[in-house]
Amino acid sequence: MRKVSVFGATGSIGQNTIDLIARDPSSYEVVALTGGSNIAQLAEDARKLGAQLAVTAHEDRLQNLRDALSGSGVEAAAGQAALIEAANRPADWVMSAIVGSAGLAPGLEVLKQGATLALANKETLVCAGPLVLETARAHGADLLPVDSEHSAVFQALAGEDMAAVERIVITASGGAFRDWPLPDLARATVEQASSHPNWNMGQRITIDSASMFNKALEIIETKEYFGVSPRQIEVLVHPESIVHALVGFRDGALMAHLGAPDMRHAIGYALHWPERRELPVQRLDLTALGQLNFSSPDDARYPALRLAREVMSRGGLSGAIFNAAKERALDLFIQRRIGFLDMADIVATVLERFEGTDSLIDADMTLDNIQQTDHLARHWVDEAVLRRAG
Ligand code: NAD
Ligand code: MG
């Protein structure tokens, strides 16, 4: 039996992970499941899977969780320290599917115990790529990509020599506003930004797909995980979301990974790696699809992509600044305090301020420094918004 834990179990990726685990209960011993405020879902899954431990991130929900688990034999815990403790519980395979930079600290703990970390939480690599890779190396832990594009690249690279790679192309659906006239974007609402043409995902990543901040994070994730240079990474708009990524080799070959837009493929690949096992995903019928379309992203429509290039050329803590500023700007958009296009403007302002702050530019990449920088970037976003209002 493999010991597994799921961080962010109540979210979109977490629920898809639980779906796969629950189909084969005799193969897995579930150590810990973690969630946020959806206590009913967390308790239901912990009971169903016979988990040792369930953790809510919210300390004030501990009693609710205890009540929901009473008589089940599942331990209940809450708060940041409990998340770290859960990450320290011995496991063979752990899904990192918390949303945001909150996923970083538990992920690092998992790597320190040498467990395999299946990484849906791209923010981990954006904020702390070198630190995360070094931690995995030092503890002999495997780090497996779960983002669909990165899983696709990882699969296309199996058995290949990285020295033969010329370029990596990741695709983007173009999000909710791909076909909107540019002048209308400023008035785009939270509801409009929260619907994705092809994927069913959490609200935050869905809005990030409309603004392409998601793809911006993924370009950085590609650089960090595969160790390629920024100029080797390309983005293609591909409205059908069937080709997830392509790898170009020096002999001119281009290896594409195709699949239905269902995250259970990438999750299942990481769960069974290095084997391939049967997965409950739709098989593609290319004749029914008929055609696949590709185009270059429009820089004016998607300023986030340019910002990602700036972050990559700067390195260090700029990824942590970028991600935290984006997270805070997204909070403010969801709260209807800023407009859709203001998000990229404000993140750009925060990145400029970072460039001018010598003490941060050369700071070491430690978890402490990243967390302080993250905090500061959020504060800078609030200041930038106040300045605009005043
Ligand atoms: P979601 O919002 O559906 O779920 C997030 C999970 O994290 C929930 O369990 C929530 O309770 C928990 N959580 C939120 N804030 C937390 C905090 N501060 N501390 C601890 N736990 C917290 O998100 P999702 O769409 O499942 O995405 C999860 C991660 O996977 C993100 O990093 C996202 O970018 C990445 N990802 C998602 C998809 C997808 O299809 N949904 C695809 C690729 C990558
Ligand atoms: Mg993705």
GROMACS .gro file of C-alpha atoms and ligand atoms in nm:
model
  435
    1MET     CA    1   0.000   0.000   0.000
    2ARG     CA    2   0.132   0.345  -0.087
    3LYS     CA    3   0.099   0.616   0.171
    4VAL     CA    4  -0.047   0.930   0.012
    5SER     CA    5  -0.152   1.278   0.125
    6VAL     CA    6  -0.345   1.549  -0.057
    7PHE     CA    7  -0.287   1.917   0.023
    8GLY     CA    8  -0.572   2.133  -0.104
    9ALA     CA    9  -0.795   1.823  -0.114
   10THR     CA   10  -1.121   2.021  -0.132
   11GLY     CA   11  -1.023   2.217  -0.445
   12SER     CA   12  -1.055   2.133  -0.811
   13ILE     CA   13  -0.722   1.947  -0.839
   14GLY     CA   14  -0.768   1.793  -0.492
   15GLN     CA   15  -1.109   1.651  -0.582
   16ASN     CA   16  -0.978   1.505  -0.907
   17THR     CA   17  -0.692   1.346  -0.713
   18ILE     CA   18  -0.936   1.197  -0.462
   19ASP     CA   19  -1.147   1.065  -0.749
   20LEU     CA   20  -0.847   0.864  -0.875
   21ILE     CA   21  -0.746   0.741  -0.529
   22ALA     CA   22  -1.103   0.640  -0.441
   23ARG     CA   23  -1.128   0.423  -0.754
   24ASP     CA   24  -0.854   0.197  -0.618
   25PRO     CA   25  -0.884   0.213  -0.237
   26SER     CA   26  -0.690  -0.106  -0.167
   27SER     CA   27  -0.373   0.043  -0.321
   28TYR     CA   28  -0.353   0.351  -0.099
   29GLU     CA   29  -0.326   0.434   0.267
   30VAL     CA   30  -0.436   0.797   0.304
   31VAL     CA   31  -0.224   0.986   0.556
   32ALA     CA   32  -0.348   1.346   0.549
   33LEU     CA   33  -0.607   1.552   0.364
   34THR     CA   34  -0.606   1.931   0.397
   35GLY     CA   35  -0.856   2.199   0.302
   36GLY     CA   36  -0.984   2.544   0.386
   37SER     CA   37  -1.336   2.644   0.483
   38ASN     CA   38  -1.523   2.361   0.309
   39ILE     CA   39  -1.529   2.149   0.623
   40ALA     CA   40  -1.815   1.924   0.507
   41GLN     CA   41  -1.623   1.815   0.195
   42LEU     CA   42  -1.299   1.766   0.385
   43ALA     CA   43  -1.468   1.552   0.652
   44GLU     CA   44  -1.664   1.350   0.397
   45ASP     CA   45  -1.351   1.263   0.200
   46ALA     CA   46  -1.145   1.191   0.512
   47ARG     CA   47  -1.413   0.947   0.628
   48LYS     CA   48  -1.454   0.789   0.286
   49LEU     CA   49  -1.081   0.733   0.241
   50GLY     CA   50  -1.012   0.646   0.607
   51ALA     CA   51  -0.748   0.921   0.639
   52GLN     CA   52  -0.530   0.939   0.950
   53LEU     CA   53  -0.557   1.317   0.969
   54ALA     CA   54  -0.765   1.604   0.830
   55VAL     CA   55  -0.641   1.963   0.853
   56THR     CA   56  -0.824   2.288   0.785
   57ALA     CA   57  -0.608   2.594   0.720
   58HIS     CA   58  -0.846   2.802   0.936
   59GLU     CA   59  -0.787   2.776   1.310
   60ASP     CA   60  -1.133   2.906   1.390
   61ARG     CA   61  -1.287   2.608   1.205
   62LEU     CA   62  -1.121   2.341   1.419
   63GLN     CA   63  -1.431   2.272   1.628
   64ASN     CA   64  -1.645   2.239   1.312
   65LEU     CA   65  -1.398   1.988   1.175
   66ARG     CA   66  -1.391   1.793   1.503
   67ASP     CA   67  -1.770   1.779   1.504
   68ALA     CA   68  -1.784   1.669   1.142
   69LEU     CA   69  -1.534   1.390   1.211
   70SER     CA   70  -1.671   1.272   1.544
   71GLY     CA   71  -1.675   0.895   1.577
   72SER     CA   72  -1.473   0.846   1.255
   73GLY     CA   73  -1.131   0.792   1.413
   74VAL     CA   74  -0.984   1.063   1.185
   75GLU     CA   75  -0.769   1.315   1.375
   76ALA     CA   76  -0.862   1.680   1.326
   77ALA     CA   77  -0.618   1.972   1.326
   78ALA     CA   78  -0.610   2.335   1.210
   79GLY     CA   79  -0.378   2.619   1.119
   80GLN     CA   80  -0.039   2.671   0.962
   81ALA     CA   81   0.159   2.464   1.212
   82ALA     CA   82  -0.082   2.173   1.160
   83LEU     CA   83  -0.030   2.194   0.782
   84ILE     CA   84   0.345   2.170   0.833
   85GLU     CA   85   0.299   1.881   1.076
   86ALA     CA   86   0.082   1.704   0.817
   87ALA     CA   87   0.356   1.756   0.556
   88ASN     CA   88   0.600   1.586   0.792
   89ARG     CA   89   0.389   1.273   0.835
   90PRO     CA   90   0.566   0.994   0.650
   91ALA     CA   91   0.419   0.946   0.302
   92ASP     CA   92   0.535   0.806  -0.033
   93TRP     CA   93   0.344   1.046  -0.256
   94VAL     CA   94   0.194   1.386  -0.183
   95MET     CA   95  -0.025   1.606  -0.401
   96SER     CA   96   0.050   1.979  -0.367
   97ALA     CA   97  -0.278   2.143  -0.471
   98ILE     CA   98  -0.317   2.437  -0.236
   99VAL     CA   99  -0.373   2.753  -0.440
  100GLY     CA  100  -0.120   3.036  -0.407
  101SER     CA  101   0.212   3.081  -0.232
  102ALA     CA  102   0.059   2.919   0.079
  103GLY     CA  103   0.150   2.590  -0.091
  104LEU     CA  104   0.524   2.656  -0.076
  105ALA     CA  105   0.606   2.582   0.291
  106PRO     CA  106   0.418   2.250   0.313
  107GLY     CA  107   0.570   2.142  -0.021
  108LEU     CA  108   0.923   2.209   0.104
  109GLU     CA  109   0.851   1.997   0.415
  110VAL     CA  110   0.731   1.711   0.198
  111LEU     CA  111   1.052   1.724  -0.006
  112LYS     CA  112   1.261   1.728   0.313
  113GLN     CA  113   1.115   1.394   0.414
  114GLY     CA  114   1.216   1.257   0.074
  115ALA     CA  115   0.860   1.189  -0.045
  116THR     CA  116   0.752   1.231  -0.407
  117LEU     CA  117   0.583   1.569  -0.452
  118ALA     CA  118   0.326   1.592  -0.731
  119LEU     CA  119   0.321   1.964  -0.798
  120ALA     CA  120   0.001   2.128  -0.915
  121ASN     CA  121   0.091   2.437  -0.710
  122LYS     CA  122   0.293   2.621  -0.977
  123GLU     CA  123   0.344   2.911  -0.735
  124THR     CA  124   0.598   2.691  -0.553
  125LEU     CA  125   0.835   2.705  -0.852
  126VAL     CA  126   0.757   3.065  -0.943
  127CYS     CA  127   0.842   3.189  -0.592
  128ALA     CA  128   1.126   2.956  -0.508
  129GLY     CA  129   1.240   2.744  -0.805
  130PRO     CA  130   1.611   2.712  -0.714
  131LEU     CA  131   1.536   2.653  -0.343
  132VAL     CA  132   1.275   2.387  -0.422
  133LEU     CA  133   1.493   2.200  -0.672
  134GLU     CA  134   1.789   2.208  -0.435
  135THR     CA  135   1.574   2.080  -0.147
  136ALA     CA  136   1.446   1.793  -0.363
  137ARG     CA  137   1.800   1.707  -0.473
  138ALA     CA  138   1.945   1.722  -0.122
  139HIS     CA  139   1.679   1.484   0.013
  140GLY     CA  140   1.653   1.252  -0.287
  141ALA     CA  141   1.289   1.347  -0.341
  142ASP     CA  142   1.116   1.328  -0.680
  143LEU     CA  143   0.931   1.639  -0.794
  144LEU     CA  144   0.671   1.569  -1.062
  145PRO     CA  145   0.485   1.833  -1.262
  146VAL     CA  146   0.104   1.821  -1.260
  147ASP     CA  147   0.026   2.140  -1.450
  148SER     CA  148  -0.110   1.997  -1.778
  149GLU     CA  149   0.148   2.175  -1.996
  150HIS     CA  150   0.441   2.074  -1.778
  151SER     CA  151   0.322   1.717  -1.745
  152ALA     CA  152   0.299   1.715  -2.126
  153VAL     CA  153   0.656   1.845  -2.163
  154PHE     CA  154   0.780   1.597  -1.903
  155GLN     CA  155   0.620   1.313  -2.099
  156ALA     CA  156   0.757   1.438  -2.433
  157LEU     CA  157   1.105   1.448  -2.275
  158ALA     CA  158   1.099   1.093  -2.138
  159GLY     CA  159   1.419   0.921  -2.248
  160GLU     CA  160   1.549   1.234  -2.425
  161ASP     CA  161   1.869   1.425  -2.367
  162MET     CA  162   1.800   1.784  -2.249
  163ALA     CA  163   2.101   1.897  -2.453
  164ALA     CA  164   1.903   1.809  -2.768
  165VAL     CA  165   1.612   2.036  -2.676
  166GLU     CA  166   1.583   2.353  -2.883
  167ARG     CA  167   1.255   2.490  -2.754
  168ILE     CA  168   0.954   2.421  -2.539
  169VAL     CA  169   0.613   2.544  -2.653
  170ILE     CA  170   0.328   2.562  -2.404
  171THR     CA  171  -0.023   2.628  -2.523
  172ALA     CA  172  -0.290   2.860  -2.385
  173SER     CA  173  -0.661   2.855  -2.461
  174GLY     CA  174  -0.665   3.234  -2.455
  175GLY     CA  175  -0.917   3.230  -2.169
  176ALA     CA  176  -1.260   3.385  -2.142
  177PHE     CA  177  -1.177   3.706  -2.332
  178ARG     CA  178  -0.977   3.570  -2.624
  179ASP     CA  179  -1.223   3.706  -2.879
  180TRP     CA  180  -1.334   4.021  -2.699
  181PRO     CA  181  -1.260   4.360  -2.854
  182LEU     CA  182  -0.965   4.508  -2.659
  183PRO     CA  183  -1.149   4.824  -2.542
  184ASP     CA  184  -1.411   4.608  -2.364
  185LEU     CA  185  -1.155   4.436  -2.140
  186ALA     CA  186  -1.137   4.727  -1.895
  187ARG     CA  187  -1.503   4.665  -1.806
  188ALA     CA  188  -1.482   4.284  -1.778
  189THR     CA  189  -1.655   4.158  -1.464
  190VAL     CA  190  -1.554   3.891  -1.215
  191GLU     CA  191  -1.837   3.667  -1.337
  192GLN     CA  192  -1.728   3.700  -1.700
  193ALA     CA  193  -1.365   3.627  -1.610
  194SER     CA  194  -1.463   3.324  -1.402
  195SER     CA  195  -1.583   3.107  -1.688
  196HIS     CA  196  -1.330   2.909  -1.888
  197PRO     CA  197  -1.399   2.789  -2.242
  198ASN     CA  198  -1.242   2.441  -2.195
  199TRP     CA  199  -1.125   2.361  -1.842
  200ASN     CA  200  -1.324   2.332  -1.521
  201MET     CA  201  -1.090   2.475  -1.254
  202GLY     CA  202  -1.083   2.681  -0.935
  203GLN     CA  203  -1.200   3.043  -0.968
  204ARG     CA  204  -0.855   3.198  -0.918
  205ILE     CA  205  -0.676   3.005  -1.193
  206THR     CA  206  -0.976   3.057  -1.422
  207ILE     CA  207  -0.947   3.436  -1.389
  208ASP     CA  208  -0.569   3.402  -1.428
  209SER     CA  209  -0.637   3.222  -1.756
  210ALA     CA  210  -0.844   3.514  -1.883
  211SER     CA  211  -0.564   3.760  -1.799
  212MET     CA  212  -0.289   3.511  -1.899
  213PHE     CA  213  -0.127   3.558  -1.559
  214ASN     CA  214  -0.165   3.181  -1.541
  215LYS     CA  215   0.046   3.140  -1.855
  216ALA     CA  216   0.292   3.399  -1.720
  217LEU     CA  217   0.339   3.184  -1.409
  218GLU     CA  218   0.371   2.876  -1.632
  219ILE     CA  219   0.649   3.027  -1.844
  220ILE     CA  220   0.847   3.083  -1.525
  221GLU     CA  221   0.753   2.734  -1.403
  222THR     CA  222   0.889   2.594  -1.732
  223LYS     CA  223   1.217   2.778  -1.695
  224GLU     CA  224   1.263   2.664  -1.337
  225TYR     CA  225   1.154   2.303  -1.372
  226PHE     CA  226   1.322   2.215  -1.703
  227GLY     CA  227   1.622   2.446  -1.665
  228VAL     CA  228   1.591   2.597  -2.013
  229SER     CA  229   1.665   2.958  -2.098
  230PRO     CA  230   1.373   3.202  -2.132
  231ARG     CA  231   1.430   3.246  -2.505
  232GLN     CA  232   1.371   2.872  -2.555
  233ILE     CA  233   1.017   2.902  -2.416
  234GLU     CA  234   0.726   2.994  -2.642
  235VAL     CA  235   0.352   3.037  -2.586
  236LEU     CA  236   0.096   2.947  -2.851
  237VAL     CA  237  -0.272   3.032  -2.833
  238HIS     CA  238  -0.463   2.713  -2.905
  239PRO     CA  239  -0.836   2.756  -2.847
  240GLU     CA  240  -0.921   2.384  -2.839
  241SER     CA  241  -0.685   2.294  -2.547
  242ILE     CA  242  -0.607   1.955  -2.703
  243VAL     CA  243  -0.232   1.998  -2.762
  244HIS     CA  244  -0.097   2.081  -2.417
  245ALA     CA  245   0.267   2.138  -2.505
  246LEU     CA  246   0.532   2.062  -2.767
  247VAL     CA  247   0.904   2.003  -2.741
  248GLY     CA  248   1.128   2.097  -3.034
  249PHE     CA  249   1.458   1.908  -3.075
  250ARG     CA  250   1.775   2.005  -3.259
  251ASP     CA  251   1.700   1.764  -3.544
  252GLY     CA  252   1.382   1.961  -3.617
  253ALA     CA  253   1.143   1.708  -3.460
  254LEU     CA  254   0.852   1.854  -3.269
  255MET     CA  255   0.694   1.616  -3.015
  256ALA     CA  256   0.340   1.716  -2.917
  257HIS     CA  257   0.134   1.587  -2.629
  258LEU     CA  258  -0.240   1.565  -2.701
  259GLY     CA  259  -0.523   1.480  -2.469
  260ALA     CA  260  -0.874   1.573  -2.364
  261PRO     CA  261  -0.880   1.870  -2.125
  262ASP     CA  262  -0.915   1.662  -1.806
  263MET     CA  263  -0.667   1.716  -1.521
  264ARG     CA  264  -0.701   1.352  -1.419
  265HIS     CA  265  -0.458   1.268  -1.697
  266ALA     CA  266  -0.172   1.478  -1.555
  267ILE     CA  267  -0.262   1.386  -1.195
  268GLY     CA  268  -0.284   1.016  -1.281
  269TYR     CA  269   0.042   1.026  -1.474
  270ALA     CA  270   0.217   1.170  -1.164
  271LEU     CA  271   0.038   0.921  -0.937
  272HIS     CA  272   0.152   0.615  -1.134
  273TRP     CA  273   0.484   0.745  -1.265
  274PRO     CA  274   0.711   0.593  -1.389
  275GLU     CA  275   0.442   0.351  -1.506
  276ARG     CA  276   0.146   0.431  -1.726
  277ARG     CA  277  -0.181   0.286  -1.601
  278GLU     CA  278  -0.534   0.299  -1.733
  279LEU     CA  279  -0.706   0.630  -1.652
  280PRO     CA  280  -1.075   0.726  -1.673
  281VAL     CA  281  -1.023   1.004  -1.928
  282GLN     CA  282  -1.195   1.051  -2.259
  283ARG     CA  283  -1.007   0.913  -2.562
  284LEU     CA  284  -0.958   1.167  -2.837
  285ASP     CA  285  -1.134   1.129  -3.169
  286LEU     CA  286  -0.928   1.345  -3.405
  287THR     CA  287  -1.169   1.308  -3.695
  288ALA     CA  288  -1.450   1.441  -3.476
  289LEU     CA  289  -1.227   1.734  -3.377
  290GLY     CA  290  -1.152   1.798  -3.744
  291GLN     CA  291  -0.906   2.078  -3.694
  292LEU     CA  292  -0.679   2.237  -3.438
  293ASN     CA  293  -0.592   2.607  -3.444
  294PHE     CA  294  -0.283   2.794  -3.332
  295SER     CA  295  -0.184   3.161  -3.320
  296SER     CA  296   0.064   3.389  -3.144
  297PRO     CA  297  -0.052   3.565  -2.828
  298ASP     CA  298  -0.122   3.935  -2.866
  299ASP     CA  299   0.109   4.130  -2.633
  300ALA     CA  300  -0.134   4.420  -2.601
  301ARG     CA  301  -0.410   4.185  -2.486
  302TYR     CA  302  -0.188   3.991  -2.246
  303PRO     CA  303   0.063   4.222  -2.072
  304ALA     CA  304   0.124   3.951  -1.808
  305LEU     CA  305   0.340   3.759  -2.057
  306ARG     CA  306   0.582   4.049  -2.092
  307LEU     CA  307   0.600   4.081  -1.713
  308ALA     CA  308   0.696   3.712  -1.687
  309ARG     CA  309   0.989   3.776  -1.923
  310GLU     CA  310   1.106   4.062  -1.698
  311VAL     CA  311   1.086   3.839  -1.393
  312MET     CA  312   1.292   3.568  -1.562
  313SER     CA  313   1.565   3.808  -1.662
  314ARG     CA  314   1.584   3.945  -1.307
  315GLY     CA  315   1.566   3.613  -1.116
  316GLY     CA  316   1.615   3.592  -0.737
  317LEU     CA  317   1.315   3.703  -0.535
  318SER     CA  318   1.141   3.871  -0.829
  319GLY     CA  319   0.930   3.557  -0.887
  320ALA     CA  320   0.803   3.577  -0.528
  321ILE     CA  321   0.727   3.949  -0.570
  322PHE     CA  322   0.551   3.891  -0.902
  323ASN     CA  323   0.338   3.606  -0.772
  324ALA     CA  324   0.237   3.778  -0.448
  325ALA     CA  325   0.152   4.102  -0.627
  326LYS     CA  326  -0.057   3.904  -0.874
  327GLU     CA  327  -0.234   3.719  -0.590
  328ARG     CA  328  -0.319   4.041  -0.412
  329ALA     CA  329  -0.429   4.218  -0.731
  330LEU     CA  330  -0.652   3.920  -0.803
  331ASP     CA  331  -0.805   3.943  -0.452
  332LEU     CA  332  -0.885   4.310  -0.520
  333PHE     CA  333  -1.036   4.232  -0.861
  334ILE     CA  334  -1.253   3.958  -0.707
  335GLN     CA  335  -1.359   4.209  -0.438
  336ARG     CA  336  -1.449   4.449  -0.722
  337ARG     CA  337  -1.208   4.713  -0.593
  338ILE     CA  338  -1.004   4.727  -0.915
  339GLY     CA  339  -1.077   4.654  -1.281
  340PHE     CA  340  -0.959   4.360  -1.489
  341LEU     CA  341  -0.681   4.551  -1.668
  342ASP     CA  342  -0.569   4.720  -1.346
  343MET     CA  343  -0.427   4.387  -1.228
  344ALA     CA  344  -0.138   4.388  -1.479
  345ASP     CA  345  -0.080   4.763  -1.434
  346ILE     CA  346  -0.046   4.728  -1.060
  347VAL     CA  347   0.177   4.420  -1.078
  348ALA     CA  348   0.402   4.614  -1.318
  349THR     CA  349   0.421   4.903  -1.068
  350VAL     CA  350   0.519   4.665  -0.789
  351LEU     CA  351   0.788   4.501  -1.004
  352GLU     CA  352   0.934   4.847  -1.080
  353ARG     CA  353   0.943   4.928  -0.711
  354PHE     CA  354   1.122   4.599  -0.648
  355GLU     CA  355   1.382   4.688  -0.914
  356GLY     CA  356   1.457   5.005  -0.721
  357THR     CA  357   1.497   4.833  -0.383
  358ASP     CA  358   1.859   4.718  -0.356
  359SER     CA  359   1.816   4.530  -0.028
  360LEU     CA  360   1.568   4.294  -0.195
  361ILE     CA  361   1.734   4.242  -0.529
  362ASP     CA  362   2.032   4.061  -0.386
  363ALA     CA  363   1.862   3.894  -0.088
  364ASP     CA  364   1.918   3.517  -0.049
  365MET     CA  365   1.645   3.279  -0.151
  366THR     CA  366   1.540   3.139   0.186
  367LEU     CA  367   1.186   3.052   0.292
  368ASP     CA  368   1.193   3.339   0.544
  369ASN     CA  369   1.303   3.593   0.285
  370ILE     CA  370   1.046   3.468   0.037
  371GLN     CA  371   0.765   3.492   0.291
  372GLN     CA  372   0.869   3.844   0.397
  373THR     CA  373   0.895   3.952   0.034
  374ASP     CA  374   0.554   3.800  -0.037
  375HIS     CA  375   0.406   4.000   0.247
  376LEU     CA  376   0.573   4.319   0.131
  377ALA     CA  377   0.453   4.279  -0.229
  378ARG     CA  378   0.092   4.248  -0.111
  379HIS     CA  379   0.136   4.563   0.094
  380TRP     CA  380   0.284   4.744  -0.208
  381VAL     CA  381  -0.021   4.646  -0.414
  382ASP     CA  382  -0.249   4.803  -0.153
  383GLU     CA  383  -0.036   5.118  -0.149
  384ALA     CA  384  -0.043   5.139  -0.529
  385VAL     CA  385  -0.422   5.109  -0.527
  386LEU     CA  386  -0.456   5.379  -0.262
  387ARG     CA  387  -0.225   5.608  -0.460
  388ARG     CA  388  -0.436   5.560  -0.773
  389ALA     CA  389  -0.755   5.632  -0.582
  390GLY     CA  390  -0.606   5.943  -0.416
  391NAD     P1  391  -0.903   2.561  -0.579
  391NAD     O1  392  -0.926   2.701  -0.542
  391NAD     O2  393  -1.012   2.483  -0.644
  391NAD     O3  394  -0.857   2.479  -0.449
  391NAD     C1  395  -0.756   2.528  -0.365
  391NAD     C2  396  -0.736   2.440  -0.243
  391NAD     O4  397  -0.640   2.505  -0.158
  391NAD     C3  398  -0.861   2.420  -0.158
  391NAD     O5  399  -0.855   2.294  -0.097
  391NAD     C4  400  -0.847   2.530  -0.051
  391NAD     O6  401  -0.916   2.499   0.067
  391NAD     C5  402  -0.699   2.529  -0.029
  391NAD     N1  403  -0.647   2.659   0.018
  391NAD     C6  404  -0.675   2.782  -0.033
  391NAD     N2  405  -0.605   2.876   0.033
  391NAD     C7  406  -0.531   2.811   0.127
  391NAD     C8  407  -0.438   2.855   0.226
  391NAD     N3  408  -0.407   2.985   0.241
  391NAD     N4  409  -0.378   2.762   0.303
  391NAD     C9  410  -0.408   2.631   0.289
  391NAD     N5  411  -0.496   2.584   0.198
  391NAD    C10  412  -0.557   2.672   0.118
  391NAD     O7  413  -0.772   2.560  -0.669
  391NAD     P2  414  -0.733   2.461  -0.789
  391NAD     O8  415  -0.791   2.511  -0.914
  391NAD     O9  416  -0.755   2.320  -0.748
  391NAD    O10  417  -0.576   2.489  -0.800
  391NAD    C11  418  -0.484   2.440  -0.705
  391NAD    C12  419  -0.342   2.461  -0.757
  391NAD    O11  420  -0.325   2.383  -0.874
  391NAD    C13  421  -0.313   2.606  -0.797
  391NAD    O12  422  -0.178   2.632  -0.772
  391NAD    C14  423  -0.338   2.605  -0.947
  391NAD    O13  424  -0.264   2.705  -1.015
  391NAD    C15  425  -0.289   2.466  -0.984
  391NAD     N6  426  -0.348   2.412  -1.106
  391NAD    C16  427  -0.482   2.391  -1.112
  391NAD    C17  428  -0.537   2.339  -1.228
  391NAD    C18  429  -0.685   2.310  -1.236
  391NAD    O14  430  -0.730   2.249  -1.333
  391NAD     N7  431  -0.767   2.348  -1.138
  391NAD    C19  432  -0.457   2.307  -1.337
  391NAD    C20  433  -0.319   2.330  -1.327
  391NAD    C21  434  -0.266   2.381  -1.211
  392MG      MG  435  -0.161   2.477  -1.690
   0.00000   0.00000   0.00000
